[in-house]
């Protein structure tokens, strides 16, 4: 696992979350305790490193999955998913507000007064103000995953680290949930991820991070305070450079 000796110097980060984390024990939709758990994890990161700037991209698997609705053609299904990310973003925003964390939701398409229209320049200003920036709406184009959205926004917002918070401890040679013989990978390169087809992010997201020299930390969100501990000097997760 990776210690944060120099990693703690990262000031602006993007946190990528799956939509499923919002569902909690419900499996679908949004469970309030789950949303509050995530909000508190974000707050813990801010408390661990006072000058940190945090952007968040969240998926929508708890709201809608195109693969489970084959009767809906791909482009429409992708747009439904994008709208699902707005629902999750607003729910997370409310949870953060409830625990006293200032935040702004930016969306790539207009949804009225509760979100701001995304542009990178304004997004950077929000981050500099130390508000948490929640990014919704995906890339605004079909055929792109929220992992690609996270990589794209990390580049546009000039983030120094992309953190993919998952349900496992880091990167493995195979799915550790399905394969008990899967081996943990402490650190690797983007080129190796591509060559060995490790299931980290889709190829577009991986290539974007590689080309723009943004390291990726993969770690376990289910362990309370785990992500925040990285900024306190603890060894966690896997790093890809």
mmCIF file of C-alpha atoms in Angstrom:
data_model
loop_
_atom_site.group_PDB
_atom_site.id
_atom_site.type_symbol
_atom_site.label_atom_id
_atom_site.label_comp_id
_atom_site.label_asym_id
_atom_site.label_seq_id
_atom_site.Cartn_x
_atom_site.Cartn_y
_atom_site.Cartn_z
ATOM 1 C CA UNK A 1 0.000 0.000 0.000
ATOM 2 C CA UNK A 2 1.075 3.569 -0.613
ATOM 3 C CA UNK A 3 2.241 6.024 2.010
ATOM 4 C CA UNK A 4 1.577 9.648 1.343
ATOM 5 C CA UNK A 5 4.974 11.269 2.053
ATOM 6 C CA UNK A 6 4.835 13.380 -1.084
ATOM 7 C CA UNK A 7 1.247 12.517 -1.922
ATOM 8 C CA UNK A 8 0.092 14.681 0.988
ATOM 9 C CA UNK A 9 1.420 17.637 -0.990
ATOM 10 C CA UNK A 10 -1.481 17.236 -3.403
ATOM 11 C CA UNK A 11 -3.665 20.269 -2.888
ATOM 12 C CA UNK A 12 -6.401 19.836 -5.498
ATOM 13 C CA UNK A 13 -7.984 16.424 -5.890
ATOM 14 C CA UNK A 14 -10.908 14.871 -7.681
ATOM 15 C CA UNK A 15 -12.823 12.142 -5.878
ATOM 16 C CA UNK A 16 -14.639 9.648 -8.112
ATOM 17 C CA UNK A 17 -17.521 7.766 -6.503
ATOM 18 C CA UNK A 18 -19.837 5.119 -7.892
ATOM 19 C CA UNK A 19 -23.547 5.802 -7.730
ATOM 20 C CA UNK A 20 -24.076 2.566 -5.830
ATOM 21 C CA UNK A 21 -22.539 4.037 -2.688
ATOM 22 C CA UNK A 22 -25.567 6.312 -2.368
ATOM 23 C CA UNK A 23 -27.954 3.354 -2.193
ATOM 24 C CA UNK A 24 -26.536 1.835 0.977
ATOM 25 C CA UNK A 25 -28.523 -1.141 2.230
ATOM 26 C CA UNK A 26 -31.412 -0.320 -0.113
ATOM 27 C CA UNK A 27 -29.514 -1.444 -3.188
ATOM 28 C CA UNK A 28 -31.344 1.144 -5.277
ATOM 29 C CA UNK A 29 -32.159 4.816 -4.976
ATOM 30 C CA UNK A 30 -30.723 7.001 -2.238
ATOM 31 C CA UNK A 31 -30.455 6.003 1.415
ATOM 32 C CA UNK A 32 -29.976 8.967 3.760
ATOM 33 C CA UNK A 33 -27.437 7.232 6.048
ATOM 34 C CA UNK A 34 -25.375 6.307 2.977
ATOM 35 C CA UNK A 35 -25.417 9.869 1.654
ATOM 36 C CA UNK A 36 -24.425 11.194 5.079
ATOM 37 C CA UNK A 37 -21.623 8.625 5.326
ATOM 38 C CA UNK A 38 -20.132 9.870 2.057
ATOM 39 C CA UNK A 39 -20.570 13.481 3.137
ATOM 40 C CA UNK A 40 -18.723 12.778 6.375
ATOM 41 C CA UNK A 41 -15.911 11.057 4.460
ATOM 42 C CA UNK A 42 -15.515 14.186 2.344
ATOM 43 C CA UNK A 43 -15.560 16.327 5.485
ATOM 44 C CA UNK A 44 -12.887 14.103 7.033
ATOM 45 C CA UNK A 45 -10.612 14.743 4.038
ATOM 46 C CA UNK A 46 -11.061 18.491 4.492
ATOM 47 C CA UNK A 47 -10.244 18.188 8.186
ATOM 48 C CA UNK A 48 -7.174 16.046 7.502
ATOM 49 C CA UNK A 49 -5.702 18.635 5.123
ATOM 50 C CA UNK A 50 -6.988 22.141 5.771
ATOM 51 C CA UNK A 51 -5.931 23.690 2.462
ATOM 52 C CA UNK A 52 -7.235 20.895 0.255
ATOM 53 C CA UNK A 53 -9.529 21.578 -2.696
ATOM 54 C CA UNK A 54 -12.007 18.810 -3.502
ATOM 55 C CA UNK A 55 -14.012 18.105 -6.640
ATOM 56 C CA UNK A 56 -16.398 15.146 -6.733
ATOM 57 C CA UNK A 57 -17.787 13.140 -9.650
ATOM 58 C CA UNK A 58 -20.454 10.581 -8.825
ATOM 59 C CA UNK A 59 -22.031 7.933 -11.023
ATOM 60 C CA UNK A 60 -25.689 6.953 -11.262
ATOM 61 C CA UNK A 61 -25.758 3.157 -11.038
ATOM 62 C CA UNK A 62 -28.157 3.376 -8.103
ATOM 63 C CA UNK A 63 -30.638 5.306 -10.254
ATOM 64 C CA UNK A 64 -30.412 3.714 -13.688
ATOM 65 C CA UNK A 65 -28.365 1.144 -15.573
ATOM 66 C CA UNK A 66 -28.652 1.006 -19.331
ATOM 67 C CA UNK A 67 -27.578 -2.647 -19.472
ATOM 68 C CA UNK A 68 -30.605 -3.567 -17.374
ATOM 69 C CA UNK A 69 -32.935 -1.741 -19.768
ATOM 70 C CA UNK A 70 -32.114 -3.089 -23.243
ATOM 71 C CA UNK A 71 -35.439 -1.808 -24.608
ATOM 72 C CA UNK A 72 -34.077 1.744 -24.327
ATOM 73 C CA UNK A 73 -31.674 2.620 -27.136
ATOM 74 C CA UNK A 74 -28.131 3.476 -26.118
ATOM 75 C CA UNK A 75 -28.113 7.244 -26.616
ATOM 76 C CA UNK A 76 -31.318 7.782 -24.637
ATOM 77 C CA UNK A 77 -30.123 5.403 -21.934
ATOM 78 C CA UNK A 78 -26.893 7.362 -21.574
ATOM 79 C CA UNK A 79 -28.797 10.623 -21.202
ATOM 80 C CA UNK A 80 -31.012 9.068 -18.543
ATOM 81 C CA UNK A 81 -27.833 8.087 -16.722
ATOM 82 C CA UNK A 82 -26.520 11.641 -16.996
ATOM 83 C CA UNK A 83 -29.701 12.946 -15.391
ATOM 84 C CA UNK A 84 -29.271 10.335 -12.679
ATOM 85 C CA UNK A 85 -25.907 11.865 -11.790
ATOM 86 C CA UNK A 86 -27.687 15.176 -11.189
ATOM 87 C CA UNK A 87 -30.020 13.491 -8.694
ATOM 88 C CA UNK A 88 -27.058 11.995 -6.832
ATOM 89 C CA UNK A 89 -25.123 15.261 -6.939
ATOM 90 C CA UNK A 90 -28.000 17.191 -5.400
ATOM 91 C CA UNK A 91 -28.515 14.527 -2.736
ATOM 92 C CA UNK A 92 -24.822 14.619 -1.817
ATOM 93 C CA UNK A 93 -24.935 18.411 -1.784
ATOM 94 C CA UNK A 94 -27.805 18.329 0.711
ATOM 95 C CA UNK A 95 -25.955 15.817 2.901
ATOM 96 C CA UNK A 96 -22.849 18.024 2.907
ATOM 97 C CA UNK A 97 -24.920 21.076 3.807
ATOM 98 C CA UNK A 98 -26.469 19.159 6.686
ATOM 99 C CA UNK A 99 -23.039 18.640 8.275
ATOM 100 C CA UNK A 100 -21.829 22.153 7.569
ATOM 101 C CA UNK A 101 -19.709 21.637 4.450
ATOM 102 C CA UNK A 102 -20.108 24.386 1.865
ATOM 103 C CA UNK A 103 -20.447 23.124 -1.674
ATOM 104 C CA UNK A 104 -21.575 23.965 -5.177
ATOM 105 C CA UNK A 105 -23.137 21.669 -7.765
ATOM 106 C CA UNK A 106 -22.130 22.355 -11.353
ATOM 107 C CA UNK A 107 -23.939 20.613 -14.177
ATOM 108 C CA UNK A 108 -23.147 20.435 -17.873
ATOM 109 C CA UNK A 109 -26.767 21.171 -18.794
ATOM 110 C CA UNK A 110 -29.163 23.662 -17.237
ATOM 111 C CA UNK A 111 -31.407 22.325 -14.456
ATOM 112 C CA UNK A 112 -32.613 25.542 -12.864
ATOM 113 C CA UNK A 113 -31.552 27.379 -9.733
ATOM 114 C CA UNK A 114 -30.172 24.445 -7.734
ATOM 115 C CA UNK A 115 -27.160 23.873 -9.953
ATOM 116 C CA UNK A 116 -24.749 26.110 -11.829
ATOM 117 C CA UNK A 117 -23.811 25.585 -15.455
ATOM 118 C CA UNK A 118 -20.372 24.003 -15.633
ATOM 119 C CA UNK A 119 -17.319 25.684 -17.009
ATOM 120 C CA UNK A 120 -13.765 24.948 -15.964
ATOM 121 C CA UNK A 121 -12.764 28.531 -15.165
ATOM 122 C CA UNK A 122 -15.626 29.035 -12.700
ATOM 123 C CA UNK A 123 -15.032 25.547 -11.345
ATOM 124 C CA UNK A 124 -11.444 26.431 -10.476
ATOM 125 C CA UNK A 125 -12.645 29.587 -8.713
ATOM 126 C CA UNK A 126 -15.040 27.530 -6.597
ATOM 127 C CA UNK A 127 -12.242 25.133 -5.673
ATOM 128 C CA UNK A 128 -9.961 28.015 -4.710
ATOM 129 C CA UNK A 129 -12.706 29.251 -2.365
ATOM 130 C CA UNK A 130 -12.413 25.864 -0.578
ATOM 131 C CA UNK A 131 -15.990 24.885 -1.341
ATOM 132 C CA UNK A 132 -16.498 21.273 -2.384
ATOM 133 C CA UNK A 133 -17.318 21.192 -6.098
ATOM 134 C CA UNK A 134 -19.776 18.470 -7.130
ATOM 135 C CA UNK A 135 -19.828 17.794 -10.863
ATOM 136 C CA UNK A 136 -22.967 16.414 -12.498
ATOM 137 C CA UNK A 137 -24.215 15.497 -15.947
ATOM 138 C CA UNK A 138 -21.333 13.379 -17.162
ATOM 139 C CA UNK A 139 -19.568 14.702 -20.248
ATOM 140 C CA UNK A 140 -22.927 15.772 -21.750
ATOM 141 C CA UNK A 141 -22.309 13.278 -24.548
ATOM 142 C CA UNK A 142 -23.391 9.626 -24.820
ATOM 143 C CA UNK A 143 -20.933 6.719 -24.988
ATOM 144 C CA UNK A 144 -18.727 8.111 -22.220
ATOM 145 C CA UNK A 145 -18.524 6.688 -18.700
ATOM 146 C CA UNK A 146 -18.398 8.651 -15.457
ATOM 147 C CA UNK A 147 -14.799 7.420 -15.112
ATOM 148 C CA UNK A 148 -14.029 9.303 -18.307
ATOM 149 C CA UNK A 149 -15.953 12.272 -16.912
ATOM 150 C CA UNK A 150 -13.757 12.161 -13.807
ATOM 151 C CA UNK A 151 -10.557 12.074 -15.869
ATOM 152 C CA UNK A 152 -11.755 14.873 -18.147
ATOM 153 C CA UNK A 153 -12.770 17.126 -15.253
ATOM 154 C CA UNK A 154 -9.515 16.373 -13.414
ATOM 155 C CA UNK A 155 -7.646 17.636 -16.474
ATOM 156 C CA UNK A 156 -9.843 20.703 -16.988
ATOM 157 C CA UNK A 157 -9.766 21.694 -13.322
ATOM 158 C CA UNK A 158 -6.008 21.115 -13.068
ATOM 159 C CA UNK A 159 -6.326 18.527 -10.315
ATOM 160 C CA UNK A 160 -3.127 16.972 -9.037
ATOM 161 C CA UNK A 161 -4.590 13.612 -8.036
ATOM 162 C CA UNK A 162 -7.588 11.515 -9.043
ATOM 163 C CA UNK A 163 -8.927 9.263 -6.295
ATOM 164 C CA UNK A 164 -11.202 6.402 -7.246
ATOM 165 C CA UNK A 165 -12.928 5.319 -4.044
ATOM 166 C CA UNK A 166 -14.265 1.776 -4.367
ATOM 167 C CA UNK A 167 -15.436 -1.197 -2.312
ATOM 168 C CA UNK A 168 -12.023 -2.927 -2.382
ATOM 169 C CA UNK A 169 -8.615 -1.956 -0.981
ATOM 170 C CA UNK A 170 -7.031 -1.066 -4.301
ATOM 171 C CA UNK A 171 -5.951 -2.588 -7.598
ATOM 172 C CA UNK A 172 -5.799 -6.360 -8.043
ATOM 173 C CA UNK A 173 -4.791 -8.678 -10.865
ATOM 174 C CA UNK A 174 -8.428 -9.818 -10.964
ATOM 175 C CA UNK A 175 -11.698 -9.077 -9.181
ATOM 176 C CA UNK A 176 -10.907 -9.994 -5.534
ATOM 177 C CA UNK A 177 -14.603 -10.459 -4.787
ATOM 178 C CA UNK A 178 -14.884 -13.200 -7.427
ATOM 179 C CA UNK A 179 -11.320 -14.543 -7.378
ATOM 180 C CA UNK A 180 -9.675 -15.234 -4.008
ATOM 181 C CA UNK A 181 -6.329 -15.756 -5.751
ATOM 182 C CA UNK A 182 -6.277 -12.213 -7.119
ATOM 183 C CA UNK A 183 -3.064 -10.453 -6.100
ATOM 184 C CA UNK A 184 -2.903 -6.925 -4.725
ATOM 185 C CA UNK A 185 -0.905 -4.420 -6.789
ATOM 186 C CA UNK A 186 0.691 -1.689 -4.702
ATOM 187 C CA UNK A 187 1.816 0.475 -7.590
ATOM 188 C CA UNK A 188 1.931 0.303 -11.348
ATOM 189 C CA UNK A 189 1.955 2.433 -14.477
ATOM 190 C CA UNK A 190 -0.837 3.451 -16.809
ATOM 191 C CA UNK A 191 0.930 1.620 -19.637
ATOM 192 C CA UNK A 192 0.885 -1.618 -17.635
ATOM 193 C CA UNK A 193 -2.788 -1.096 -16.834
ATOM 194 C CA UNK A 194 -3.489 -0.806 -20.553
ATOM 195 C CA UNK A 195 -1.236 -3.708 -21.587
ATOM 196 C CA UNK A 196 -2.562 -6.112 -18.946
ATOM 197 C CA UNK A 197 -6.137 -4.864 -19.209
ATOM 198 C CA UNK A 198 -6.526 -4.305 -15.474
ATOM 199 C CA UNK A 199 -10.059 -3.352 -14.519
ATOM 200 C CA UNK A 200 -9.309 0.139 -13.205
ATOM 201 C CA UNK A 201 -11.169 2.521 -15.492
ATOM 202 C CA UNK A 202 -12.096 2.414 -19.156
ATOM 203 C CA UNK A 203 -9.323 2.922 -21.674
ATOM 204 C CA UNK A 204 -10.334 6.497 -22.503
ATOM 205 C CA UNK A 205 -10.142 7.542 -18.847
ATOM 206 C CA UNK A 206 -6.823 5.769 -18.321
ATOM 207 C CA UNK A 207 -5.262 7.285 -21.441
ATOM 208 C CA UNK A 208 -6.392 10.778 -20.479
ATOM 209 C CA UNK A 209 -4.790 10.541 -17.045
ATOM 210 C CA UNK A 210 -1.622 9.100 -18.537
ATOM 211 C CA UNK A 211 -1.278 11.807 -21.179
ATOM 212 C CA UNK A 212 -1.865 14.581 -18.645
ATOM 213 C CA UNK A 213 0.340 13.129 -15.870
ATOM 214 C CA UNK A 214 -2.429 12.836 -13.301
ATOM 215 C CA UNK A 215 -1.757 9.999 -10.834
ATOM 216 C CA UNK A 216 -4.615 7.743 -9.757
ATOM 217 C CA UNK A 217 -5.141 6.457 -6.221
ATOM 218 C CA UNK A 218 -7.507 3.496 -5.872
ATOM 219 C CA UNK A 219 -8.720 2.883 -2.332
ATOM 220 C CA UNK A 220 -11.529 1.547 -0.165
ATOM 221 C CA UNK A 221 -14.379 3.932 0.643
ATOM 222 C CA UNK A 222 -16.131 1.444 2.908
ATOM 223 C CA UNK A 223 -13.441 1.767 5.581
ATOM 224 C CA UNK A 224 -14.423 4.801 7.614
ATOM 225 C CA UNK A 225 -11.846 7.571 7.386
ATOM 226 C CA UNK A 226 -9.697 5.615 4.947
ATOM 227 C CA UNK A 227 -9.386 8.260 2.245
ATOM 228 C CA UNK A 228 -8.737 10.976 4.826
ATOM 229 C CA UNK A 229 -6.017 8.850 6.420
ATOM 230 C CA UNK A 230 -4.020 9.119 3.196
ATOM 231 C CA UNK A 231 -3.573 12.813 3.930
ATOM 232 C CA UNK A 232 -2.466 12.032 7.473
ATOM 233 C CA UNK A 233 0.432 9.859 6.333
ATOM 234 C CA UNK A 234 -1.150 6.401 6.392
ATOM 235 C CA UNK A 235 -0.439 3.745 3.787
ATOM 236 C CA UNK A 236 -3.529 2.950 1.738
ATOM 237 C CA UNK A 237 -4.585 1.722 -1.662
ATOM 238 C CA UNK A 238 -2.812 1.406 -4.987
ATOM 239 C CA UNK A 239 -1.219 4.149 -7.042
ATOM 240 C CA UNK A 240 -1.098 4.320 -10.840
ATOM 241 C CA UNK A 241 1.204 6.825 -12.560
#
